[in-house]
Each structure stands twice: as C-alpha cells, then as structure tokens.
mmCIF file of C-alpha atoms in Angstrom:
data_model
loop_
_atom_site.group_PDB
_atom_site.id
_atom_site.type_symbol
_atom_site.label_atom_id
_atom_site.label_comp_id
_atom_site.label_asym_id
_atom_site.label_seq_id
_atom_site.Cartn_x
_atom_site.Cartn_y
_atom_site.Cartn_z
ATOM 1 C CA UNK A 1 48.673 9.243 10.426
ATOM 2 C CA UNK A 2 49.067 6.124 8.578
ATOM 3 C CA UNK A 3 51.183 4.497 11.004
ATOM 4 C CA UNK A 4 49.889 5.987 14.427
ATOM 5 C CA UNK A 5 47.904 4.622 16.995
ATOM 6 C CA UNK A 6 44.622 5.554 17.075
ATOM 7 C CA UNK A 7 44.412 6.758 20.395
ATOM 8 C CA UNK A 8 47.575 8.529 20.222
ATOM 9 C CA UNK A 9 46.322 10.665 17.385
ATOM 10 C CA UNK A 10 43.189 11.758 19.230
ATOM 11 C CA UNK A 11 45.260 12.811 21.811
ATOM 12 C CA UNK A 12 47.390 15.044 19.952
ATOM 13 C CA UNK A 13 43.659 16.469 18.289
ATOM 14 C CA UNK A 14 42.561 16.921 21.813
ATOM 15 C CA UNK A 15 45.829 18.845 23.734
ATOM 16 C CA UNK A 16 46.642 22.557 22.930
ATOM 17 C CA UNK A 17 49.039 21.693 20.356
ATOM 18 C CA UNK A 18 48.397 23.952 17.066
ATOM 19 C CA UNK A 19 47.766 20.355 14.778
ATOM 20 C CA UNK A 20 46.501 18.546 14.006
ATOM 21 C CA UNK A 21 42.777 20.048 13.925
ATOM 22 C CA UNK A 22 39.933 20.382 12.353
ATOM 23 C CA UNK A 23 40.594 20.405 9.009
ATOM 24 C CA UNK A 24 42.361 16.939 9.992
ATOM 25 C CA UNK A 25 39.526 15.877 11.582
ATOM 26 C CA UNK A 26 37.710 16.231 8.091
ATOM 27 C CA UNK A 27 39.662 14.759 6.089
ATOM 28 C CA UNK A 28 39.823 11.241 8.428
ATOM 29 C CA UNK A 29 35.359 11.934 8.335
ATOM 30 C CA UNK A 30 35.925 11.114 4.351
ATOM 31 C CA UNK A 31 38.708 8.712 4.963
ATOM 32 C CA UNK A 32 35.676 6.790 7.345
ATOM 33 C CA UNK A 33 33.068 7.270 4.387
ATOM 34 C CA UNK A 34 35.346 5.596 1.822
ATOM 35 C CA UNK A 35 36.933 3.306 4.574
ATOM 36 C CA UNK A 36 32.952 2.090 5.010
ATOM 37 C CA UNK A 37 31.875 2.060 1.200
ATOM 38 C CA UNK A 38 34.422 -0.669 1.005
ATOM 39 C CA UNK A 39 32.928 -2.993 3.693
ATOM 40 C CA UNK A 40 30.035 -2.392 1.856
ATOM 41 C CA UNK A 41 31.453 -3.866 -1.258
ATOM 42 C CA UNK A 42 33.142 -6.431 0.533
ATOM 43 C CA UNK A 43 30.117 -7.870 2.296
ATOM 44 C CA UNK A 44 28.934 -7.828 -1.699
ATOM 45 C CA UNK A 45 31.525 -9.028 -3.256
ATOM 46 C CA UNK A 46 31.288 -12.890 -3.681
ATOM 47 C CA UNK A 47 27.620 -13.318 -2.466
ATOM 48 C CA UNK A 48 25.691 -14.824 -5.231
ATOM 49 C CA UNK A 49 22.445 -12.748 -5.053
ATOM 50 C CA UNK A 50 24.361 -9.913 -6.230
ATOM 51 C CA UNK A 51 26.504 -11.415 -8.840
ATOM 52 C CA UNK A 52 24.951 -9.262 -11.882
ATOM 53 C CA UNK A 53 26.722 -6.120 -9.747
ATOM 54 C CA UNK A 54 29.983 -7.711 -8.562
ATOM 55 C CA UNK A 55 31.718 -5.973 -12.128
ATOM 56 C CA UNK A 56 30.699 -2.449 -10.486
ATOM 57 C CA UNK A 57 30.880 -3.401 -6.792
ATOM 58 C CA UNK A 58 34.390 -4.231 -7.660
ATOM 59 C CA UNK A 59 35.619 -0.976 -9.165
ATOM 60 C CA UNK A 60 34.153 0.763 -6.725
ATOM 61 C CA UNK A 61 35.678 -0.967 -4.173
ATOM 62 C CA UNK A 62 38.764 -0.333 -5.910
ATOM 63 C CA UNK A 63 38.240 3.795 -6.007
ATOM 64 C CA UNK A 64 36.943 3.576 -2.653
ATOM 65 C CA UNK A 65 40.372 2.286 -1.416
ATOM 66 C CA UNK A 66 42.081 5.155 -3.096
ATOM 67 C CA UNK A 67 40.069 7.481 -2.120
ATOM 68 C CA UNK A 68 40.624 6.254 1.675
ATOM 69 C CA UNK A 69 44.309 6.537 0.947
ATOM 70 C CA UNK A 70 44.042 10.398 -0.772
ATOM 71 C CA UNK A 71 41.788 11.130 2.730
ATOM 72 C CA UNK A 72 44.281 9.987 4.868
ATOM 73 C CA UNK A 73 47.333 12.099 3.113
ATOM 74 C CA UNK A 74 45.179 14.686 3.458
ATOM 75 C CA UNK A 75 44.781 14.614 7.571
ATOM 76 C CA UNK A 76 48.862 14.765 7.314
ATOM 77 C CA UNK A 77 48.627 17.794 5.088
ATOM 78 C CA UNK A 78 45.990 19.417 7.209
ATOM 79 C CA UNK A 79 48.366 19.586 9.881
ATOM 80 C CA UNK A 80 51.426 20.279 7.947
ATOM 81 C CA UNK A 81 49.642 23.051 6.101
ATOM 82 C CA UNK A 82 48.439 24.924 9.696
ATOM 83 C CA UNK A 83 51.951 24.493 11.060
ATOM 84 C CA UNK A 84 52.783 26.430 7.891
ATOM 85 C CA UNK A 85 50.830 29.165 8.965
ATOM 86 C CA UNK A 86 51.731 29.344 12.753
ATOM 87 C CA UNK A 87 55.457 29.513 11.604
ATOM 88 C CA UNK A 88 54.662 32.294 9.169
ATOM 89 C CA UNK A 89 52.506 34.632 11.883
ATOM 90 C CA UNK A 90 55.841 33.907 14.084
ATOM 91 C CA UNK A 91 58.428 35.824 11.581
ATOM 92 C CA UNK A 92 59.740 38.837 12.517
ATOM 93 C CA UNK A 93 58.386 42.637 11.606
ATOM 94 C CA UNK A 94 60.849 44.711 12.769
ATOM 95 C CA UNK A 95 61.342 46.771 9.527
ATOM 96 C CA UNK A 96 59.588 47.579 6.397
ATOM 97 C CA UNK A 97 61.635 44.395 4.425
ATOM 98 C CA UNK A 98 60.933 42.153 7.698
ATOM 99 C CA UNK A 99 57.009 43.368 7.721
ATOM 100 C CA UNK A 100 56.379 42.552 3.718
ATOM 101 C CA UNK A 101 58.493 39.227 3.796
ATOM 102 C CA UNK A 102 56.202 38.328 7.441
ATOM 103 C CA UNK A 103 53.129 39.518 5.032
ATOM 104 C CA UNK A 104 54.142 37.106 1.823
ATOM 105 C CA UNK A 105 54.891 34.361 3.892
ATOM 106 C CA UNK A 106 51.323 34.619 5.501
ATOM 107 C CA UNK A 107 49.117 34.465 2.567
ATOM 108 C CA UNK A 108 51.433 31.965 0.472
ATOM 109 C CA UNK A 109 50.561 29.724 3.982
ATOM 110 C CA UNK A 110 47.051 30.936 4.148
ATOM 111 C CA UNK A 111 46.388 29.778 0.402
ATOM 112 C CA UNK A 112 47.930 26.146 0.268
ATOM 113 C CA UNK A 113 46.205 25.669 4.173
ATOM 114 C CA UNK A 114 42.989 26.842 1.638
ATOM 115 C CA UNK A 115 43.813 24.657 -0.830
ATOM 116 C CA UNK A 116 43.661 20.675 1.430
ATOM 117 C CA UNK A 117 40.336 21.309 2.707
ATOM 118 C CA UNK A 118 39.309 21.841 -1.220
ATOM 119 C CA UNK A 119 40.941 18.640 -1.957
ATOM 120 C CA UNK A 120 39.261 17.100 1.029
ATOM 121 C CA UNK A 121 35.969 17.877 -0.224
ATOM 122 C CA UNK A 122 36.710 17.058 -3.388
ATOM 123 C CA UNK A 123 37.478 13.216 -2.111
ATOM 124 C CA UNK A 124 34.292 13.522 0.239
ATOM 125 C CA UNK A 125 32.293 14.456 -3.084
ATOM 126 C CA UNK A 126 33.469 11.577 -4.997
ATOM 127 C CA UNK A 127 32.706 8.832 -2.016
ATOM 128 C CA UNK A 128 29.427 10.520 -2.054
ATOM 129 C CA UNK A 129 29.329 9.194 -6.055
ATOM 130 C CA UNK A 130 30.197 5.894 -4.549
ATOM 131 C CA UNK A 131 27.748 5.270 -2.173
ATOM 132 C CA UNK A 132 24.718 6.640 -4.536
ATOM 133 C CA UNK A 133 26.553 4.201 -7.495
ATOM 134 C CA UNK A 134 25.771 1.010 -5.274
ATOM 135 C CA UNK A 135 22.829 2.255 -3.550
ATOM 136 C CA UNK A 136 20.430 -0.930 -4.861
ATOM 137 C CA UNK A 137 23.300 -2.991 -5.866
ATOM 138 C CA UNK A 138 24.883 -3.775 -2.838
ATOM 139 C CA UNK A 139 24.272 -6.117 0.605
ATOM 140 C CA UNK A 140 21.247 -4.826 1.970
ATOM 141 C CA UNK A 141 22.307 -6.338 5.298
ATOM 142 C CA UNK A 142 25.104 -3.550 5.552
ATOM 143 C CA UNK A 143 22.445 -0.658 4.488
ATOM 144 C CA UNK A 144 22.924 0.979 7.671
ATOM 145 C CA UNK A 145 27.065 1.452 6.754
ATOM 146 C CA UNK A 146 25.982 3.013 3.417
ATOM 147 C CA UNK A 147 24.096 5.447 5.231
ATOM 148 C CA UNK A 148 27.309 6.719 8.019
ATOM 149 C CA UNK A 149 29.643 6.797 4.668
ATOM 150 C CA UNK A 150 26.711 9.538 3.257
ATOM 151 C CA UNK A 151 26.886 10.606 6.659
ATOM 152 C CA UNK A 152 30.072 10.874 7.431
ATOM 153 C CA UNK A 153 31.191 12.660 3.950
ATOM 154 C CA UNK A 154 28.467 14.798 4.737
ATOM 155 C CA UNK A 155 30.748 15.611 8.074
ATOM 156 C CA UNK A 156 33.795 15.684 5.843
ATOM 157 C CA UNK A 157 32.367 18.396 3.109
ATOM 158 C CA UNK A 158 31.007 20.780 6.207
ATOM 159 C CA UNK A 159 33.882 20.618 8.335
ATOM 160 C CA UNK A 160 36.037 21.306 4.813
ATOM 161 C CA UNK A 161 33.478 24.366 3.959
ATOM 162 C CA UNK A 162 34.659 25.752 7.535
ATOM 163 C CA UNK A 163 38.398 25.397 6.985
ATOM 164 C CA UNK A 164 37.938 26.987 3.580
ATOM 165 C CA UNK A 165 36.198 29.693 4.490
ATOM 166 C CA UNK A 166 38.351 30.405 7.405
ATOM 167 C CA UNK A 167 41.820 30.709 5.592
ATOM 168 C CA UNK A 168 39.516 32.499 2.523
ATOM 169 C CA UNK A 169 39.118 35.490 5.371
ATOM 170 C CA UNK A 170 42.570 36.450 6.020
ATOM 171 C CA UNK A 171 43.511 35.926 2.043
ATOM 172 C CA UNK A 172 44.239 39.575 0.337
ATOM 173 C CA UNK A 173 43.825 38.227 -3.410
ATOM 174 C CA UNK A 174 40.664 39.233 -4.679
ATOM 175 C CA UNK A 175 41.192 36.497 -7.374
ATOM 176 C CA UNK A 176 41.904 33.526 -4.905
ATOM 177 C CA UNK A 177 39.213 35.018 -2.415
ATOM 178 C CA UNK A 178 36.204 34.284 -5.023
ATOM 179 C CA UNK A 179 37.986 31.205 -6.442
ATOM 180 C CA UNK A 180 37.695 29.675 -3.136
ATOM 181 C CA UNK A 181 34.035 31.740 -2.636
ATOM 182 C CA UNK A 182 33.207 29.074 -5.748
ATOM 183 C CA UNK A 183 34.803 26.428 -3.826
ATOM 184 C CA UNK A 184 32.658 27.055 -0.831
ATOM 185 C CA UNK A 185 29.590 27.412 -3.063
ATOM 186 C CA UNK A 186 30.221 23.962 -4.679
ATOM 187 C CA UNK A 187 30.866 22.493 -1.438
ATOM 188 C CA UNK A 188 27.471 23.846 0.387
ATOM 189 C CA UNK A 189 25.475 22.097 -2.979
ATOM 190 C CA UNK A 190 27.661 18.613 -2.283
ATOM 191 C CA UNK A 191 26.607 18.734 1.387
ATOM 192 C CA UNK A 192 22.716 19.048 0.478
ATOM 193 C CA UNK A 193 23.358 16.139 -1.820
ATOM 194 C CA UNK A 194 25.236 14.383 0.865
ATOM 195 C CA UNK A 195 21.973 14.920 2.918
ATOM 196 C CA UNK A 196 19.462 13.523 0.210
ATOM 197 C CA UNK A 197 21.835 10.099 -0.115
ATOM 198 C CA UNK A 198 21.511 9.488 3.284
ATOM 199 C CA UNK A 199 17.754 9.859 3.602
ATOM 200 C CA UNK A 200 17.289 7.862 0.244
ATOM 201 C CA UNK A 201 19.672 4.967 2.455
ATOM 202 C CA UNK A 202 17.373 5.781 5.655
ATOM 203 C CA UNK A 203 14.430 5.201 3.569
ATOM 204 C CA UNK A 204 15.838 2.352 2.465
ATOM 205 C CA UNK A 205 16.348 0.653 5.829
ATOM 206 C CA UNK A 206 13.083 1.665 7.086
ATOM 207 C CA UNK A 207 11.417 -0.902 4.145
ATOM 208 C CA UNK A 208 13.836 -3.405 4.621
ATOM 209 C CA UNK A 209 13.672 -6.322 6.670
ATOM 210 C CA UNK A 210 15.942 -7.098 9.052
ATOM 211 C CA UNK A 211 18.991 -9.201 7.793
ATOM 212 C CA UNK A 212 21.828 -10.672 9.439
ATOM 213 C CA UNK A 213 25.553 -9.607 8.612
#
C-alpha cells in the first residue's frame, strides 16, 4: 500500500479479486483520520495565536504520524490475513487427517483475520483521543478537517466492528468467540464516542466565523 498508486489500489478494491476488501478499506478510513489530525496540527504549528498549545499540538502531531503509519500496515495485513483464509477453505478433505488439518488451518486463519480489524480499531480509537485532545487548541480555520478525522475513524471503528464480527461467526473457540464479543462491545461504545466528537466539532463550526486557510 505504501508505495502504490492510488488509483491502482482502488482498482484492485473494486475487481473480483478476494483482497484487498473491506477490512482494508477500514483500516486506510483511520489511516485518513490520523493522516488529517496532522494537517490539523500543521496548520497550528508555528502560528502565533496558538503558541501556549504548540508543546501538545506537537506530540500529537507526532502520534498522529504513527498512528497513520500502524493504519496503513494494517490495510496490507487486511489483505494478507483474508488471503490466509481463502488458501485455507482451498485445502483438501479427502480423508479424516486431510478434513481436521483443512479444519485447523481454517480457524488459525479465521482468528489472526479477527485479530487486524481489532488492531484497526484500536488505532481508530486512539486518533479519536487525538482529535478530542486538540479540539480548542488547534486552527479553527481547519475545524471542518477535525470533524472528517472524527468522521472518518468513526468509518474506520464500524467497518472494523463488521470484519470482527464476521470472522467471530465461523470461529469454534468459545473462549476467542466472547473475547472478540468484548472486542465488538468496546468497539460499538468507541463508535458512539466517535459520533459525539464530531457533533462537538460540528457545533463548533456552526459558532465560528468563517476563516481563511
């Protein structure tokens, strides 16, 4: 992902190929959320009216980066992790060793494909931390990007919640089944919170006068 074209990676998320997908697709919503937290804090940085935050602005800047980086690693491991699982429903089953080897090599695939979209929502969450961390202490010409980061993590987190929940189906462990049932759970509260940033941002905009860039 990191050193494809743009265009040429939509293309492969639109054709019948098996990845990348949608669990890709979520993890480049929170690489766009952190990607946009750091305009944010670079249309900040420097600008003497917000001086007493340029410490903060500045570290978060810094995580934000990261966190873009993490998001994008994960889109790779999306589709590396669904490829796993195509290859593992293709295995033979022709006898009773064949069958249970087919069966192990399924939901070892099924639980690491479980296991990115986690991650991604874990990186979504943390933007999410981000943008509410400079909400008040940042440009308030570039209000509007604060509010698509909330947005799009918001995007991120419920498109993760899907992917979880989908591999969570076809798991047999009881144990990893309600581990990632918590998962889900702690992902459905970060999405309402990803909701009340983005109206506190809207709300925001709506008393603010216009400002140019």
């Amino acid at each position: 992902m990191r050193t494809e074209h743009v265009e040429d990676w939509l293309s492969r998320l639109a054709s019948a190929g098996p990845a990348p997908g949608g669990g890709a697709a979520a993890a480049m919503h929170a690489a766009m959320a952190a990607a946009l937290v750091e305009k944010v804090c670079n249309f900040t940085i420097g600008r003497p009216s917000y001086a007493e935050h340029e410490s903060l602005v500045r570290r978060v800047c810094q995580e934000a980066s990261e966190l873009r980086r993490q998001a994008v690693e994960l889109a790779d491991a999306d589709a590396r992790a669904f490829t796993s699982v195509t290859e593992a429903y293709k295995l033979p089953a022709n006898g009773e060793h064949e069958r249970m080897a087919r069966s192990a090599a399924i939901q070892g695939a099924l639980v690491m494909a479980a296991a990115v979209p986690v991650r991604t929502a874990e990186v979504a969450s943390r933007v999410l931390e981000l943008v509410e961390r400079i909400i008040g202490r940042s440009n308030t010409a570039v209000l509007s990007d604060l509010a698509v980061s909330a947005s799009s993590s918001g995007a991120a987190l419920a498109s993760a919640s899907v992917h979880v929940e989908v591999n969570r189906a076809s798991i047999n462990s009881p144990e990893v089944a309600e581990r990632l049932g918590d998962a889900v759970a702690k992902i459905e509260e970060a999405i309402e919170n990803a909701h009340r940033i983005s109206a506190e941002v809207r709300e925001r905009i709506s008393r603010a006068a216009p400002v140019a860039r």
